[in-house]
Amino acid sequence: MTEPAFEGLQGADGSRRFEGLRAMFVNCTLKRSPETSNTQGLIDRSVALMEREGVTVDQIRAVDHDIATGVYPDMTEHGWPSDEWPQLFERILAAHILVVAGPIWLGDNSSVTKKVVERLYGCSSLLNEHGQYAYYGRAGGCLITGNEDGVKHCAMNVLYSLQHLGYVIPPQADAGWIGEAGPGPSYLDPGSGGPENDFTNRNTTFMTYNLMHTAALLVQAGGFPVGGNQRSLWDAGCHPSFENPEHR
């Protein structure tokens, strides 16, 4: 697995500072296209900021694709008749930034979010050219929407999952919007106040810029530093800081 290329920061005046970075947003709404997705409304805010800074953005609405259930890279090798995940995974791996976005249902992440995280996990044993896990050298964040409580709980689950797989999580790597307690309007509904909410807009902006800063730093450093974190060397018997009893 090779790292995606990046030419470096551009613009001495601070404009389009992240030209060459690539980002992937995975929308885990339960609504198939072209049905309106409130999560997409919040994604659009972050995407606009990235594109203004020169980032190339790709997007996947997961529910529109035939993604099999399971924790292997290609589930057609495990009894499923079809699986689009291998193709989607290549697009995800081509990005310096991954943002997993989704709604809250029953106070938790959507079933689609959970499936996407499971499939990301299924590819986590793959290695890059340094013998590290494949997601090393990339930045991860999340966006959460809903009309019930649970933003921080859902974000906590997604961000833990991403860092466990190898993504670097910058400060303030999540943002979200929920309405008043109890049933009420969703983010894009007229009069919801969602698109105008200062707290959400601030956190979305901070998340977006911190993701771009972190991704740029990682690329300029040549990925996540090699040393004490290479699965290939560990499997070959090189265990840093651990004595080998056979040599005693």
Coordinates of C-alpha atoms in Angstrom, one line a residue:
M1 CA 0.0 0.0 0.0
T2 CA 1.6 3.3 -1.1
E3 CA 0.9 6.7 0.5
P4 CA -1.1 9.2 -1.6
A5 CA 1.1 11.9 -3.1
F6 CA 1.1 15.5 -2.0
E7 CA 3.1 18.4 -3.5
G8 CA 3.2 20.5 -0.3
L9 CA 1.6 23.6 1.0
Q10 CA 0.9 26.3 -1.6
G11 CA 0.4 30.1 -1.5
A12 CA 2.7 32.4 0.5
D13 CA -0.4 34.6 1.2
G14 CA -2.1 31.8 3.0
S15 CA -4.6 31.1 0.1
R16 CA -5.3 27.6 -1.0
R17 CA -2.7 26.4 1.5
F18 CA -3.6 22.7 1.1
E19 CA -3.4 22.3 -2.7
G20 CA -2.8 18.7 -3.5
L21 CA -4.4 17.2 -0.4
R22 CA -7.3 14.7 -1.0
A23 CA -10.2 14.1 1.4
M24 CA -12.9 11.5 1.5
F25 CA -16.3 12.0 3.2
V26 CA -18.4 8.9 3.8
N27 CA -22.0 9.8 4.4
C28 CA -23.7 7.0 6.5
T29 CA -27.2 8.3 6.2
L30 CA -30.0 5.7 6.0
K31 CA -31.5 7.6 3.0
R32 CA -30.7 6.6 -0.5
S33 CA -30.1 9.2 -3.2
P34 CA -31.7 11.4 -4.2
E35 CA -33.6 11.6 -0.9
T36 CA -32.5 14.6 1.2
S37 CA -29.8 13.8 3.7
N38 CA -29.5 16.2 6.7
T39 CA -26.0 14.7 7.3
Q40 CA -25.1 15.8 3.8
G41 CA -26.0 19.4 4.7
L42 CA -23.4 19.4 7.4
I43 CA -20.9 17.6 5.1
D44 CA -21.4 20.3 2.5
R45 CA -20.1 23.0 5.0
S46 CA -16.9 21.1 5.6
V47 CA -16.4 20.3 2.0
A48 CA -16.8 23.9 1.0
L49 CA -14.0 24.9 3.4
M50 CA -11.7 22.2 2.1
E51 CA -12.3 23.0 -1.5
R52 CA -11.7 26.7 -0.9
E53 CA -8.3 25.7 0.4
G54 CA -7.5 23.6 -2.6
V55 CA -8.3 20.2 -1.3
T56 CA -9.7 17.7 -3.8
V57 CA -12.8 16.1 -2.2
D58 CA -14.4 12.7 -3.0
Q59 CA -17.7 11.6 -1.4
I60 CA -19.5 8.3 -0.9
R61 CA -23.1 7.8 0.2
A62 CA -22.6 4.3 1.6
V63 CA -26.2 3.2 1.4
D64 CA -26.2 3.8 -2.4
H65 CA -23.7 1.0 -2.8
D66 CA -23.8 -2.8 -2.5
I67 CA -21.6 -3.2 0.6
A68 CA -21.6 -6.6 2.1
T69 CA -21.7 -7.3 5.8
G70 CA -18.5 -8.7 7.3
V71 CA -14.9 -7.9 8.4
Y72 CA -12.8 -9.1 5.5
P73 CA -11.5 -6.9 2.6
D74 CA -13.6 -8.7 0.0
M75 CA -16.7 -10.6 1.2
T76 CA -17.2 -12.3 -2.1
E77 CA -14.4 -14.5 -0.9
H78 CA -16.5 -15.4 2.1
G79 CA -19.8 -16.4 0.6
W80 CA -21.4 -13.1 -0.5
P81 CA -22.5 -12.9 -4.1
S82 CA -21.4 -9.3 -4.6
D83 CA -19.5 -6.6 -2.7
E84 CA -18.6 -3.1 -3.8
W85 CA -16.4 -2.5 -0.8
P86 CA -13.0 -3.3 -2.5
Q87 CA -13.6 -0.5 -5.0
L88 CA -14.8 1.9 -2.4
F89 CA -11.8 1.1 -0.2
E90 CA -9.4 2.1 -2.9
R91 CA -11.0 5.5 -3.1
I92 CA -10.8 5.8 0.7
L93 CA -7.1 4.8 0.8
A94 CA -6.3 7.4 -1.9
A95 CA -7.3 10.2 0.5
H96 CA -5.1 11.9 3.1
I97 CA -8.2 12.7 5.1
L98 CA -11.2 10.6 6.0
V99 CA -14.4 12.0 7.5
V100 CA -17.1 9.5 8.6
A101 CA -20.4 11.3 8.9
G102 CA -23.8 10.0 10.0
P103 CA -27.0 10.4 11.9
I104 CA -28.0 9.5 15.4
W105 CA -30.7 6.8 16.0
L106 CA -31.6 5.6 19.4
G107 CA -28.7 7.6 20.8
D108 CA -26.1 5.8 18.7
N109 CA -24.5 5.7 15.3
S110 CA -26.6 4.4 12.4
S111 CA -26.4 0.8 11.2
V112 CA -24.7 2.1 8.0
T113 CA -22.0 3.9 10.1
K114 CA -21.3 0.7 12.0
K115 CA -21.1 -1.3 8.8
V116 CA -18.6 1.2 7.3
V117 CA -16.4 1.0 10.4
E118 CA -16.5 -2.8 10.3
R119 CA -15.4 -2.8 6.7
L120 CA -12.6 -0.3 7.5
Y121 CA -11.6 -2.7 10.3
G122 CA -11.6 -5.6 7.9
C123 CA -8.8 -3.9 5.9
S124 CA -6.8 -2.8 8.9
S125 CA -4.4 -5.7 8.6
L126 CA -3.1 -4.5 5.2
L127 CA 0.3 -2.9 5.3
N128 CA 1.9 0.1 3.6
E129 CA 5.4 0.1 2.0
H130 CA 7.0 0.7 5.4
G131 CA 5.4 -2.4 6.9
Q132 CA 3.0 -0.3 9.0
Y133 CA -0.7 -0.6 9.0
A134 CA -2.3 0.8 5.8
Y135 CA -4.1 3.7 7.4
Y136 CA -1.0 5.2 9.0
G137 CA -0.1 8.7 7.8
R138 CA -3.7 9.8 7.4
A139 CA -6.0 12.1 9.4
G140 CA -9.5 11.1 10.5
G141 CA -12.6 13.0 11.8
C142 CA -16.3 12.7 12.0
L143 CA -19.6 14.7 11.6
I144 CA -22.8 13.8 13.5
T145 CA -26.4 15.0 12.9
G146 CA -29.7 14.2 14.5
N147 CA -32.8 15.5 16.3
E148 CA -32.0 13.5 19.5
D149 CA -29.2 13.4 22.0
G150 CA -26.0 11.5 21.3
V151 CA -23.5 13.6 19.4
K152 CA -20.6 13.1 21.7
H153 CA -21.3 9.5 22.3
C154 CA -21.4 8.8 18.5
A155 CA -18.3 10.9 17.8
M156 CA -16.4 9.1 20.6
N157 CA -17.2 5.7 19.0
V158 CA -16.1 6.8 15.5
L159 CA -13.0 8.6 16.6
Y160 CA -11.9 5.7 18.8
S161 CA -12.4 3.3 15.9
L162 CA -10.4 5.4 13.5
Q163 CA -7.5 5.9 15.8
H164 CA -7.5 2.2 16.6
L165 CA -7.2 1.4 12.9
G166 CA -4.3 3.8 12.4
Y167 CA -5.7 7.2 11.6
V168 CA -4.3 10.2 13.4
I169 CA -7.0 12.2 15.2
P170 CA -6.3 15.9 15.4
P171 CA -7.7 18.2 18.1
Q172 CA -11.4 19.0 17.8
A173 CA -11.8 16.3 15.2
D174 CA -15.6 16.1 15.5
A175 CA -18.6 18.4 15.0
G176 CA -22.3 17.9 15.1
W177 CA -25.8 19.3 15.3
I178 CA -28.9 18.3 17.2
G179 CA -32.1 20.2 17.8
E180 CA -33.9 20.7 21.0
A181 CA -34.6 17.7 23.3
G182 CA -37.4 15.6 22.0
P183 CA -38.8 15.1 18.5
G184 CA -38.2 18.2 16.3
P185 CA -36.8 19.5 13.1
S186 CA -33.7 18.0 11.5
Y187 CA -30.7 20.0 10.3
L188 CA -32.0 21.1 6.9
D189 CA -35.6 21.5 7.9
P190 CA -37.0 25.1 7.6
G191 CA -36.6 27.0 10.9
S192 CA -34.3 24.4 12.5
G193 CA -31.6 26.9 13.0
G194 CA -29.0 24.2 12.1
P195 CA -27.2 25.9 9.3
E196 CA -27.0 29.1 11.3
N197 CA -25.9 27.5 14.6
D198 CA -22.7 29.3 15.7
F199 CA -21.5 26.4 17.9
T200 CA -21.9 23.9 15.1
N201 CA -20.3 26.2 12.5
R202 CA -17.4 26.9 14.8
N203 CA -16.7 23.3 15.5
T204 CA -17.1 22.3 11.9
T205 CA -14.6 24.9 10.9
F206 CA -12.1 23.9 13.6
M207 CA -12.4 20.2 12.7
T208 CA -12.0 20.9 9.0
Y209 CA -8.8 23.1 9.4
N210 CA -7.3 20.8 12.0
L211 CA -7.8 17.8 9.7
M212 CA -6.1 19.7 6.8
H213 CA -3.2 20.9 9.1
T214 CA -2.7 17.4 10.4
A215 CA -2.8 15.7 7.0
A216 CA -0.3 18.2 5.6
L217 CA 2.1 17.7 8.5
L218 CA 1.9 14.0 8.1
V219 CA 2.6 14.1 4.4
Q220 CA 5.5 16.5 4.8
A221 CA 7.0 14.1 7.4
G222 CA 6.7 11.2 5.0
G223 CA 3.9 9.6 6.8
F224 CA 3.8 8.5 10.4
P225 CA 7.4 8.0 11.6
V226 CA 8.8 4.5 11.3
G227 CA 10.1 3.0 14.4
G228 CA 8.7 0.5 16.9
N229 CA 5.5 0.3 14.9
Q230 CA 6.1 -2.0 11.9
R231 CA 3.9 -5.0 11.8
S232 CA 6.1 -6.6 9.2
L233 CA 9.2 -6.5 11.4
W234 CA 7.3 -7.7 14.4
D235 CA 6.0 -10.7 12.5
A236 CA 9.6 -11.3 11.4
G237 CA 10.7 -11.6 15.0
C238 CA 12.0 -8.1 15.6
H239 CA 10.4 -7.0 18.9
P240 CA 11.8 -3.5 19.9
S241 CA 12.4 -3.2 23.7
F242 CA 11.4 -6.8 24.3
E243 CA 14.1 -9.3 25.2
N244 CA 14.0 -12.5 23.2
P245 CA 14.1 -15.4 25.7
E246 CA 15.7 -17.7 23.0
H247 CA 18.8 -15.5 23.1
R248 CA 19.4 -15.9 26.9

